[in-house]
Amino acid sequence: MFDQLSSRLQKVMKFLRGEGKITAKNMAEALRMIRLALLEADVNYRVVKELIERIQVKALGQEVLDSLTPAQQVIKIVRDELTAVLGQEAKPLRFSSRPPTVLMLVGLQGSGKTTSCGKLARWASTLHKNPLLVSFDLKRPAAQEQLKMIAGQLHLPFYEMTKEQMSSPENALRELLSFGRNRGYDPLIVDTAGRLHIDNELMMELRLVKDLLQPTEVIYVGDAMTGQDAVRSAQAFEEKIGLTSIILTKLDGDARGGAALSIVSVTGKPIRFVGMGEKFDQLEVFHPDRMAARILGMGDILSLIEKAEEETDLKEAEEMARRLAREEFTLEDFRKQLRQIRKMGSLSGLLKYLPTGGVFKNVTASEMDDRRLVHFEAIINSMTPREREDPRIIDGRRRARIARGSGRPVHEVNQLLKQFLEMKKMMKKPQLKKILTTIPRSR
């Protein structure tokens, strides 16, 4: 979503690095470029105006002008101000000190609200919580079916309301709270009515639900692809119901991204999570500083590490590190690593977390072909256990047999073996061996 904005802002940073010193003239040109980049990304014009003013004041300060690296100082200012616009720091979801916590999700139809309920429930279950999914829509009782299906896919509990219960919403919601409290469910994740547009009837229904449930969090779910429409809707929900936080969905889309850069400033509410895809595990805690760094092409290594930790068996990783240190790394181990990488998502998706400069400068998404991982695994699968243990025995005849068995050409078998041997050579370097031998054991 931020590719276009990121590309434009990186050009500004390159322009500043090319200037020997920062002056009022070249800073004015840089600010003009930043302003255009933000407006073209559909960022709210008031947010852009305030952001540019803050950057200008700080960038032309004496501390920056006298600095040995003024361009780097300005880049830091831009990053800090973008971080401030996005919300400054990650704000964790609040849980009630007196369970059950009630999370009420609101938003328009098509924003991904019901899917976000499922994602949120899955996320809560990873924290060893016991979530309960509930759908409450007085106009569309059939809206329960979608959430019930999602709960089934996630193997999580779902509270179903009958038509009779729906006819008396006050009693139904009190029964829900009693049910959750008595059975130890926490949090209760409540999907509410949505419409294609905001109307008084919808707001009255949502206010009724809020008044009866007294939710810990009222979370607005906005579709980032709709740009400023999502910002305006959030503002209306905030004014008429009152919000505590925001989930932005479809941040993996190709829209201009202005909603994320406007919604916090306009509503005054933090973005708690962002949806990065349709799958239930593609809900990420929102870190403003990391997102600002990604927009400026600085990468987001911390999020990449967290992603790896989620998918990695710690004991297995430690054993792998010890085998690497003892130079016992085999093609069997290599296959395990390939599977681990595939569990983390697509290669092009992982590339977005890496800086756009340095050793990654010329790496493009088109070069990150996920099929290569599948092909490499197929090649290793076609080897005998002895060949995986000692690839030095793989001669021309064996290579031809492995190629036939995996359905891949011989040159790909050669390519895999070459990359594996290069990796083993790299593992023998003293600096890397030192790191591997000092990895602590898990407790």
PDB file of N, CA and C in Angstrom, residues 59 126 222 237 241 245 281 433:
ATOM      1  N   ALA A  59      13.799  21.257  10.946  1.00  0.00           N
ATOM      2  CA  ALA A  59      14.876  21.053   9.969  1.00  0.00           C
ATOM      3  C   ALA A  59      15.735  22.287   9.780  1.00  0.00           C
ATOM      4  N   THR A 126      -3.817 -16.791  21.223  1.00  0.00           N
ATOM      5  CA  THR A 126      -2.353 -16.949  21.319  1.00  0.00           C
ATOM      6  C   THR A 126      -1.820 -16.364  22.631  1.00  0.00           C
ATOM      7  N   GLY A 222     -11.812  -0.102   9.772  1.00  0.00           N
ATOM      8  CA  GLY A 222     -11.847   0.694   8.544  1.00  0.00           C
ATOM      9  C   GLY A 222     -11.064   0.036   7.422  1.00  0.00           C
ATOM     10  N   PHE A 237     -18.304   7.831  13.403  1.00  0.00           N
ATOM     11  CA  PHE A 237     -18.514   6.844  14.472  1.00  0.00           C
ATOM     12  C   PHE A 237     -18.011   7.381  15.811  1.00  0.00           C
ATOM     13  N   ILE A 241     -20.884   7.638  18.500  1.00  0.00           N
ATOM     14  CA  ILE A 241     -20.874   6.502  19.426  1.00  0.00           C
ATOM     15  C   ILE A 241     -19.749   6.619  20.437  1.00  0.00           C
ATOM     16  N   SER A 245     -10.390   2.761  19.786  1.00  0.00           N
ATOM     17  CA  SER A 245      -9.251   2.363  18.959  1.00  0.00           C
ATOM     18  C   SER A 245      -9.705   1.968  17.559  1.00  0.00           C
ATOM     19  N   ASP A 281      -4.329 -15.409  10.457  1.00  0.00           N
ATOM     20  CA  ASP A 281      -3.105 -15.065  11.191  1.00  0.00           C
ATOM     21  C   ASP A 281      -2.461 -13.784  10.669  1.00  0.00           C
ATOM     22  N   LYS A 433      30.803 -18.498  13.491  1.00  0.00           N
ATOM     23  CA  LYS A 433      30.939 -19.604  14.444  1.00  0.00           C
ATOM     24  C   LYS A 433      30.889 -19.100  15.885  1.00  0.00           C
TER      25      LYS A 433
END
